[in-house]
PDB file of C-alpha atoms in Angstrom:
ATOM      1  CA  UNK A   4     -23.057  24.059  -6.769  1.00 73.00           C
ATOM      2  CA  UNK A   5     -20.788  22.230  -8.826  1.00 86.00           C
ATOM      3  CA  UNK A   6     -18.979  24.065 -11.613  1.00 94.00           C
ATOM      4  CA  UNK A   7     -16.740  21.420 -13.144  1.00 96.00           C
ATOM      5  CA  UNK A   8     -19.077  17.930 -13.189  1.00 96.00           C
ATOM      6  CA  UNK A   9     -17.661  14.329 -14.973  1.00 96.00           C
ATOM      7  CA  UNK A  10     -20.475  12.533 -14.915  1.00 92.00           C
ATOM      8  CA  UNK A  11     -18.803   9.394 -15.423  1.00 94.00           C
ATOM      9  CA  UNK A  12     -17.488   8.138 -12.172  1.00 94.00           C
ATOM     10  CA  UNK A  13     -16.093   5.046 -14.325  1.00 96.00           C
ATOM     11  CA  UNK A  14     -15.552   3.644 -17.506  1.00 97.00           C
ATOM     12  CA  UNK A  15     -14.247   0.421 -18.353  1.00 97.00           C
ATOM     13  CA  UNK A  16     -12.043   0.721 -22.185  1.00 97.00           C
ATOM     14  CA  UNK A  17     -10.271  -2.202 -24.348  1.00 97.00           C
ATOM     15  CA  UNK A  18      -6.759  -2.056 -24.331  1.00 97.00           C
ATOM     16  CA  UNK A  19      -5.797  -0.925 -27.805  1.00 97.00           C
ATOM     17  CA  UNK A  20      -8.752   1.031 -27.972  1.00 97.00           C
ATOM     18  CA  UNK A  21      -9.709   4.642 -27.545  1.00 98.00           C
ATOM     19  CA  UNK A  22     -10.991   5.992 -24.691  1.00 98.00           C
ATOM     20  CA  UNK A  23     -12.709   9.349 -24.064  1.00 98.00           C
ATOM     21  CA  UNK A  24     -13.238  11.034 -20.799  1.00 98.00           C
ATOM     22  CA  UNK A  25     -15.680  13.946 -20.236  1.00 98.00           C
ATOM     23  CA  UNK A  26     -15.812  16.852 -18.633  1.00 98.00           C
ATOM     24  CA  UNK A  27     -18.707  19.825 -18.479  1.00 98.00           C
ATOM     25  CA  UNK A  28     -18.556  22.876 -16.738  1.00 97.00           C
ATOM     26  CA  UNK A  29     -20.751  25.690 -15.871  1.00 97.00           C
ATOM     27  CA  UNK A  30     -18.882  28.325 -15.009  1.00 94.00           C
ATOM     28  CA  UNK A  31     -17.844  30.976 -18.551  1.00 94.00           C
ATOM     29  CA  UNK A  32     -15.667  32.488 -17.039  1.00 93.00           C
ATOM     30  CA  UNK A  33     -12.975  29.461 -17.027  1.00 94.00           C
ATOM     31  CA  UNK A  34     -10.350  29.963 -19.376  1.00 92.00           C
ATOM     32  CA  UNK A  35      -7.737  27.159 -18.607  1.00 93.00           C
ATOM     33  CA  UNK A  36      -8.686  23.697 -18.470  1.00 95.00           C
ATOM     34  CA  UNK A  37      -6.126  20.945 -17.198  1.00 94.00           C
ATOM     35  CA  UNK A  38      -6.545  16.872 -17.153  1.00 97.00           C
ATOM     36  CA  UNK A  39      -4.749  15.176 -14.013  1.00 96.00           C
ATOM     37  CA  UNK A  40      -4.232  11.281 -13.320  1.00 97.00           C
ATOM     38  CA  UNK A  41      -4.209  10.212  -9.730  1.00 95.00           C
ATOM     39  CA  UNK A  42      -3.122   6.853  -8.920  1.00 94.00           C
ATOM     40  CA  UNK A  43      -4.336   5.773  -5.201  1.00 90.00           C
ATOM     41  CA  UNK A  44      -2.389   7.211  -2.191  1.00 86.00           C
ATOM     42  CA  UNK A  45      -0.609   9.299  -4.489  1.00 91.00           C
ATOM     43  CA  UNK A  46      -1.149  13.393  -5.591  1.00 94.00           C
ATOM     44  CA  UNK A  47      -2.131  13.891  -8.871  1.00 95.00           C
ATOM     45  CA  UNK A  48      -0.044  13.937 -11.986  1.00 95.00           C
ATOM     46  CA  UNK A  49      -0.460  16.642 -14.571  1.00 93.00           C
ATOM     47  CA  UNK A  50      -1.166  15.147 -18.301  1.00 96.00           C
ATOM     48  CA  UNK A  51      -2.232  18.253 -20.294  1.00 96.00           C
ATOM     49  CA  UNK A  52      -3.962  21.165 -20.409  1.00 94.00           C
ATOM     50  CA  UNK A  53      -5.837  23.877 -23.122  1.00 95.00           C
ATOM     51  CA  UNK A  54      -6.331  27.181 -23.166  1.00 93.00           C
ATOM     52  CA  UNK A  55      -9.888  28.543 -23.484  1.00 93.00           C
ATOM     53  CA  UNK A  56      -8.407  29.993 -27.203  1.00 93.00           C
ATOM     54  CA  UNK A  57      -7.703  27.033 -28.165  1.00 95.00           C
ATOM     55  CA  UNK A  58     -10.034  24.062 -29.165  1.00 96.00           C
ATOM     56  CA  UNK A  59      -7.652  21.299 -29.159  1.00 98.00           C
ATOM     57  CA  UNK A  60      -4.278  20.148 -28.094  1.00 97.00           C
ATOM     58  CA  UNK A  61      -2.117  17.075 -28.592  1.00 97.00           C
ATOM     59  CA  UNK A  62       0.369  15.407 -26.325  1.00 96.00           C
ATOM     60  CA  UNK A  63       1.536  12.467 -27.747  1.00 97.00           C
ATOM     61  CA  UNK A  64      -1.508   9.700 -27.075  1.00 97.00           C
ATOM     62  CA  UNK A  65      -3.751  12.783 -25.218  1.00 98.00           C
ATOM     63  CA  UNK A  66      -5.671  14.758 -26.905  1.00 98.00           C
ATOM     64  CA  UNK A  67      -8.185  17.208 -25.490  1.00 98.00           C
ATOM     65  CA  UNK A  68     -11.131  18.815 -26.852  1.00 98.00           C
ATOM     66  CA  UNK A  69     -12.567  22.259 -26.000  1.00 98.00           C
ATOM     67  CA  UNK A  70     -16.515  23.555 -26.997  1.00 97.00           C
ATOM     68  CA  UNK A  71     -16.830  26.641 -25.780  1.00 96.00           C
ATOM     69  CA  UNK A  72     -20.077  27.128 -26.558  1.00 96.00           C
ATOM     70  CA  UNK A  73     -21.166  23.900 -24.734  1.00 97.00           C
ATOM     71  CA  UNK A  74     -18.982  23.917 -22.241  1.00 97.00           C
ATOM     72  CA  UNK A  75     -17.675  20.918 -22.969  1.00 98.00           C
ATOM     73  CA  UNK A  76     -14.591  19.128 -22.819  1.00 97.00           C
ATOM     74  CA  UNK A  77     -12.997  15.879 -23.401  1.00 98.00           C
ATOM     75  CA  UNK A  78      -9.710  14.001 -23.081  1.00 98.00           C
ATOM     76  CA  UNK A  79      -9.045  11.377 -25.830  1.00 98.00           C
ATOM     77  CA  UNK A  80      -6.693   8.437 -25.184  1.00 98.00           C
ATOM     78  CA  UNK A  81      -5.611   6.698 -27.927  1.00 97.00           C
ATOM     79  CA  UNK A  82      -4.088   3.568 -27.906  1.00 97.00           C
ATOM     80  CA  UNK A  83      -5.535   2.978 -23.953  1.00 98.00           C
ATOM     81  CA  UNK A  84      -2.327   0.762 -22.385  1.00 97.00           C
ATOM     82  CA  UNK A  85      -2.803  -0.886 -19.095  1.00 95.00           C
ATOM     83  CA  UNK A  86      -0.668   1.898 -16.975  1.00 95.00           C
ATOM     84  CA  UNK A  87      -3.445   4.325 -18.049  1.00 97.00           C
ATOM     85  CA  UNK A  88      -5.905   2.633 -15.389  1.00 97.00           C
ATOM     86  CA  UNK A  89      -6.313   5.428 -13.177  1.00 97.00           C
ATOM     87  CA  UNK A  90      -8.827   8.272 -11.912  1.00 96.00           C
ATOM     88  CA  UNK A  91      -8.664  10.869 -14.191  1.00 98.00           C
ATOM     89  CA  UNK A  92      -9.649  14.563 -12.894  1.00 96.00           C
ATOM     90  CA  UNK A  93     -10.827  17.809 -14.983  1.00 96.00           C
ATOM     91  CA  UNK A  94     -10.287  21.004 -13.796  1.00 95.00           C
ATOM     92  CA  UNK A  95     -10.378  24.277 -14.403  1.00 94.00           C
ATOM     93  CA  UNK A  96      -9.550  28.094 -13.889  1.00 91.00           C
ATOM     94  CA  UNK A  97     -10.046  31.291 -14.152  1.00 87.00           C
ATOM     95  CA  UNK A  98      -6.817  32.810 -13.592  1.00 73.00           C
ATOM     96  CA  UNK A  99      -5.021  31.134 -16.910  1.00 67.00           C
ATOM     97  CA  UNK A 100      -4.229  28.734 -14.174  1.00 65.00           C
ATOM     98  CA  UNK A 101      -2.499  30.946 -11.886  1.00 72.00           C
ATOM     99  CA  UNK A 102      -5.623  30.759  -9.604  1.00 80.00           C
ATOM    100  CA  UNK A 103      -7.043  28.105  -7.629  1.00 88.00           C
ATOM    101  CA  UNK A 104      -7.868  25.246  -9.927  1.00 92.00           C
ATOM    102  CA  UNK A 105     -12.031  24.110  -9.580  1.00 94.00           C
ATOM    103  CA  UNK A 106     -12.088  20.095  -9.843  1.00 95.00           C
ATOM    104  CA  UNK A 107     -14.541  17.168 -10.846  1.00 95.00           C
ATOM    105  CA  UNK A 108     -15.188  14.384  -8.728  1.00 94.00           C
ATOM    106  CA  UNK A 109     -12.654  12.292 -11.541  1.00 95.00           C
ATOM    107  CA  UNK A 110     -13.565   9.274 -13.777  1.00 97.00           C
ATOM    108  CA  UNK A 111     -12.078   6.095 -12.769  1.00 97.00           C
ATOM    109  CA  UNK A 112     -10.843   4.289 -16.164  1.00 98.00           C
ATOM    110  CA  UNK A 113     -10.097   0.792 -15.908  1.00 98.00           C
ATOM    111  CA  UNK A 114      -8.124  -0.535 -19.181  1.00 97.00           C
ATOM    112  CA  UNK A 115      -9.264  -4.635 -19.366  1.00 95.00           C
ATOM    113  CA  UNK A 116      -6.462  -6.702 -21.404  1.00 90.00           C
TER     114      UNK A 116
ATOM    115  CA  UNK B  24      14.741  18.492  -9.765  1.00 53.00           C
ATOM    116  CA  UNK B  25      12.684  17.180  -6.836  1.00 73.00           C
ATOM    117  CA  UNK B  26       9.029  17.998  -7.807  1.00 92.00           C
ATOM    118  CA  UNK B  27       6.693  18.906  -4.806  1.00 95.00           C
ATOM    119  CA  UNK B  28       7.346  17.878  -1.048  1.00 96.00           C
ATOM    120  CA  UNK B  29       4.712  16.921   1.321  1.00 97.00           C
ATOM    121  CA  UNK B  30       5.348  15.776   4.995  1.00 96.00           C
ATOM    122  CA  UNK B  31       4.406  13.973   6.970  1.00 97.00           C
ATOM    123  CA  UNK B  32       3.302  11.396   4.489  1.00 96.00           C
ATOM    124  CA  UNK B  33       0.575  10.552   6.883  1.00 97.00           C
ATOM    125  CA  UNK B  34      -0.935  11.693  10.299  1.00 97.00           C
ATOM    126  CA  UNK B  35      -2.692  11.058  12.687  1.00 97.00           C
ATOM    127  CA  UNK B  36      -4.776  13.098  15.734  1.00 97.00           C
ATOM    128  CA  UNK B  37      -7.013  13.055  18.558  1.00 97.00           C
ATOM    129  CA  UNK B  38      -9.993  15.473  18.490  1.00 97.00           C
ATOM    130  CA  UNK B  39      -8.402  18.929  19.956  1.00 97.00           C
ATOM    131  CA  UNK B  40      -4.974  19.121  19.001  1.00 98.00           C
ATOM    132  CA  UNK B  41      -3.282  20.730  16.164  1.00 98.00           C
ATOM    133  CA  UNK B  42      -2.376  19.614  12.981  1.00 98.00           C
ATOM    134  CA  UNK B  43       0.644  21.131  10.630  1.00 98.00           C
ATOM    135  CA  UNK B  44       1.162  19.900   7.487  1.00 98.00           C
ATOM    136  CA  UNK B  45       3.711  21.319   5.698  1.00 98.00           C
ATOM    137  CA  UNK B  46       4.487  22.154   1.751  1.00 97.00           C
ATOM    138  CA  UNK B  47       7.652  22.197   0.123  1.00 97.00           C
ATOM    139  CA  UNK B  48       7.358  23.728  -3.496  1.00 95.00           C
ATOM    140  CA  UNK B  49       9.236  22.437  -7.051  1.00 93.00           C
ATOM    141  CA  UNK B  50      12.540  24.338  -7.376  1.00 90.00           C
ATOM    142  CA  UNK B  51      11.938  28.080  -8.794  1.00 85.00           C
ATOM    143  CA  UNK B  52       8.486  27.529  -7.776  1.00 89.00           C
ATOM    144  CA  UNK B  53       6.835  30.735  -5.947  1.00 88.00           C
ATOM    145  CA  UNK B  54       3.472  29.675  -5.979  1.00 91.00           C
ATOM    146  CA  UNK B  55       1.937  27.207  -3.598  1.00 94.00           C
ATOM    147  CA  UNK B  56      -1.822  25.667  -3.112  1.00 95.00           C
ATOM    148  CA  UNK B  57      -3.401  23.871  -0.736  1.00 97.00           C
ATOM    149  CA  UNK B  58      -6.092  21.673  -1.551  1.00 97.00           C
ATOM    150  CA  UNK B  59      -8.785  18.965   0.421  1.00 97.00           C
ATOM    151  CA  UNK B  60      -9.736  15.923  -0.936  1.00 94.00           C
ATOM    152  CA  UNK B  61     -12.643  14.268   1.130  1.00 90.00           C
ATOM    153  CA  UNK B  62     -13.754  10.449   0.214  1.00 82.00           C
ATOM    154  CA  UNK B  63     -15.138   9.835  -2.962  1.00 79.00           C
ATOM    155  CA  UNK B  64     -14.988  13.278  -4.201  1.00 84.00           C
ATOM    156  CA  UNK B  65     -12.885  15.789  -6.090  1.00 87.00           C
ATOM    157  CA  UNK B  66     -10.031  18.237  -4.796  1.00 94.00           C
ATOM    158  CA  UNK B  67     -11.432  21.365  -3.324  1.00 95.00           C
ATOM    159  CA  UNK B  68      -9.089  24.268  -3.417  1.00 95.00           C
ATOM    160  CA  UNK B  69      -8.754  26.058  -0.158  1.00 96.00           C
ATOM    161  CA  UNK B  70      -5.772  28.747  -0.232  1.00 96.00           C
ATOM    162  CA  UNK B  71      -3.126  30.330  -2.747  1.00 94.00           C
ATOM    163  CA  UNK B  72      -0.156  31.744  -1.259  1.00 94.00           C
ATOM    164  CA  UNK B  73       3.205  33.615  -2.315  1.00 92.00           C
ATOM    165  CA  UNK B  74       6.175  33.972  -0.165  1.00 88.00           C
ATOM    166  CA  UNK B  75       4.452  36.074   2.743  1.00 89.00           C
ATOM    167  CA  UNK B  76       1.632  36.654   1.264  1.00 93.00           C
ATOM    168  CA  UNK B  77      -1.558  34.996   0.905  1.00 94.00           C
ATOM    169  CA  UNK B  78      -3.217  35.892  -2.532  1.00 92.00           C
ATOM    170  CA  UNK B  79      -6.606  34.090  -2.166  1.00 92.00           C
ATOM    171  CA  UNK B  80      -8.124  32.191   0.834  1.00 94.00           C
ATOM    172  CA  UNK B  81     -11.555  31.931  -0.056  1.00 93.00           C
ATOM    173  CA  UNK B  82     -11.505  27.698  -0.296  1.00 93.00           C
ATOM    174  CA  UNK B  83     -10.143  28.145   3.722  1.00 95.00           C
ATOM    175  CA  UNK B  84     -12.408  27.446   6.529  1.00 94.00           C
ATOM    176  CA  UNK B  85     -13.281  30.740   8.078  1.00 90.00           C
ATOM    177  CA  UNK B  86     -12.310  29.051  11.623  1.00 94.00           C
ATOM    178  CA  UNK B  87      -9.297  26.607  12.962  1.00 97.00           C
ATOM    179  CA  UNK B  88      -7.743  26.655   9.741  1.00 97.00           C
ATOM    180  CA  UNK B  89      -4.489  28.839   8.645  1.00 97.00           C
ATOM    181  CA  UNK B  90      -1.998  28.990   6.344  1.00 97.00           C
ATOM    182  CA  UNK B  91       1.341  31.011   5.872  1.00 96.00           C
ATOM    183  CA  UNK B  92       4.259  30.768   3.157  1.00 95.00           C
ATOM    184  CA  UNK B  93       7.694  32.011   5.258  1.00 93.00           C
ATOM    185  CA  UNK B  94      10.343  33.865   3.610  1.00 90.00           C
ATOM    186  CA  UNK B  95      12.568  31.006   4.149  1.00 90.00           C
ATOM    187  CA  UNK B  96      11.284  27.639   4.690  1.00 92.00           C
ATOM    188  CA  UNK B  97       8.059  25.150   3.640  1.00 95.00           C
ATOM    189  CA  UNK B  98       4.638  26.587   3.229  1.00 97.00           C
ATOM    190  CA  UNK B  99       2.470  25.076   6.486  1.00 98.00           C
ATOM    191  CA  UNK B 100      -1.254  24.335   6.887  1.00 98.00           C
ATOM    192  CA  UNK B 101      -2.313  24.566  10.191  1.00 98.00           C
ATOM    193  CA  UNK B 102      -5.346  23.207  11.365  1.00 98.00           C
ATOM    194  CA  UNK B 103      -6.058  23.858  15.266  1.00 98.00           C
ATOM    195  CA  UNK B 104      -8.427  21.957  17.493  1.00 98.00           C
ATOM    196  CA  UNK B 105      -9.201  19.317  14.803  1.00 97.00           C
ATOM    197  CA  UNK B 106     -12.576  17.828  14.641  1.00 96.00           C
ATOM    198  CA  UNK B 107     -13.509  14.039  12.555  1.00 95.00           C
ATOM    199  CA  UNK B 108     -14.323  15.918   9.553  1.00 94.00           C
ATOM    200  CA  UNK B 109     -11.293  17.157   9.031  1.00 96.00           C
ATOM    201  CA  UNK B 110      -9.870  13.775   7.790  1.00 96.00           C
ATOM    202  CA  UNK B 111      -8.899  13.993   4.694  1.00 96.00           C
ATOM    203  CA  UNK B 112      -6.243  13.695   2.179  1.00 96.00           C
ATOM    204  CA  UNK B 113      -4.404  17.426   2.153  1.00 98.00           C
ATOM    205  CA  UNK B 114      -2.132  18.414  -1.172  1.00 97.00           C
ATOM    206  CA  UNK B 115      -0.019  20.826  -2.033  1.00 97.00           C
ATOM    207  CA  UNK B 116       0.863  22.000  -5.788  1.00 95.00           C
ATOM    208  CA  UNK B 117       3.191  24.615  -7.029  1.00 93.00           C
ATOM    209  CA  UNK B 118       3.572  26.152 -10.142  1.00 89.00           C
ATOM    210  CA  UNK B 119       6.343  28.609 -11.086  1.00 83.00           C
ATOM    211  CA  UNK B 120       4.725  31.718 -11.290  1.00 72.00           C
ATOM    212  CA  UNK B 121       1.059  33.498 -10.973  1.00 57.00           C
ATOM    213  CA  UNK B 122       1.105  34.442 -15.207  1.00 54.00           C
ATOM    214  CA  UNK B 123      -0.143  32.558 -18.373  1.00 58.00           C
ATOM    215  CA  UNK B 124      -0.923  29.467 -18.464  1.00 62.00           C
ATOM    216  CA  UNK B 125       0.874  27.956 -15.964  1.00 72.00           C
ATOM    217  CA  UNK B 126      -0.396  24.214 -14.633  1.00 84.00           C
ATOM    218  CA  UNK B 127       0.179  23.362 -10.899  1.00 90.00           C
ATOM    219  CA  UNK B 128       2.483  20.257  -9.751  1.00 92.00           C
ATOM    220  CA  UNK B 129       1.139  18.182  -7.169  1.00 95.00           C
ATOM    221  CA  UNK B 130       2.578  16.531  -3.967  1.00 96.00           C
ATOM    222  CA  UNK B 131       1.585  12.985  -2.931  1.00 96.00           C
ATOM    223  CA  UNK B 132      -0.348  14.287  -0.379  1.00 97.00           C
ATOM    224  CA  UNK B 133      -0.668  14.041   3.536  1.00 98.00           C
ATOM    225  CA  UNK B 134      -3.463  11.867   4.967  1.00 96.00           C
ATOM    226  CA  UNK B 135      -4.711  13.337   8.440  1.00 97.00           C
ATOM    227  CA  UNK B 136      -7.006  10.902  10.345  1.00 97.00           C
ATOM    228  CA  UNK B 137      -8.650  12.256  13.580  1.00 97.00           C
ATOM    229  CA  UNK B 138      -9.335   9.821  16.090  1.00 95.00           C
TER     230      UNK B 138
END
């Protein structure tokens, strides 16, 4: 039973050009929702994260996206740059984050020049 | 500020013995978690500790598999009489404290492969 699911395991994305990673979960209770990059042989690296009152935050070229109501989120790159090539990971948590987080399988995001 | 220690980097075991893997967190960090990564698919969360105390352990295999965060000293993951399937890349993340919305910092990771 999976309760965070990114269907996407890739997606290929210009550079220059926007790219949007999803994430759906299934679980309501969730209430803190964090995006990670993981490059290979390496732990993952923490990019930004919303709360479950919130339906958006910014962090300089991230965005993410929040719908409650269909459990939905999304991660918004924008201008994609080569470093960004990467698997990216959703995950979430109950706790506000102080409790263990739930993860996706990740999307791997390839940025072509 | 050294952000989250992991050693050994990598390791390596025959079927039986005993792996430790141990967890330094971030400075002013009381919070550790130990997650599994298996090929191909996402982190799985296994245990949430506190200095000596373990908060939630419902991620932990019910058998072979301990953990304990000392007073003094790293946070270790034991894993006695490993099997094959226990290979795997192990991380550690930290955050600094069990309140609001607090996200976790990740180690690189140890990498145990049973022979």
């Amino acid at each position: 039973d999976q309760q965070v699911k990114q269907n996407s395991p890739s997606l290929s994305v210009q550079e220059g050009r926007i790219s949007i990673l999803n994430c759906d979960y299934t679980n309501s209770m969730f209430d803190y929702f964090l995006w990670y990059k993981k490059y290979p042989a390496e732990g993952p690296t923490f990019l930004i994260s919303i709360s479950s009152i919130k339906d958006k935050n910014e962090d300089g070229r991230f965005t993410v996206f929040l719908n409650k109501s269909a459990k939905h989120l999304s991660l918004h790159i924008v201008p994609s740059q080569p470093g960004d090539s990467a698997v990216y990971f959703c995950a979430a948590s109950e706790g506000g984050g102080a409790d263990g987080l739930t993860f996706g399988k990740g999307t791997h995001l390839i940025i072509q020049p | 500020n050294a952000g989250v220690m992991q050693n050994p980097r990598h390791l390596v075991r025959r079927r039986g013995q005993e792996a430790r893997l141990r967890c330094s967190p971030m400075k002013g960090h009381s919070h550790v978690y130990w997650y599994r990564q298996l090929p191909e698919e996402g982190l799985k969360f296994m245990v949430y500790l506190q200095k000596e105390n373990i908060i939630d352990e419902s991620g932990m295999p019910k058998e072979r598999f301990s953990a304990e965060f000392p007073k003094e000293g790293p946070s270790i993951l034991r894993i006695q009489q490993v099997v094959r399937g226990d290979s795997a890349a192990y991380f550690c993340a930290s955050s600094p404290q069990g309140q609001g919305d607090n996200e976790q910092f990740f180690g690189p990771g140890t990498r145990l492969t049973v022979l």
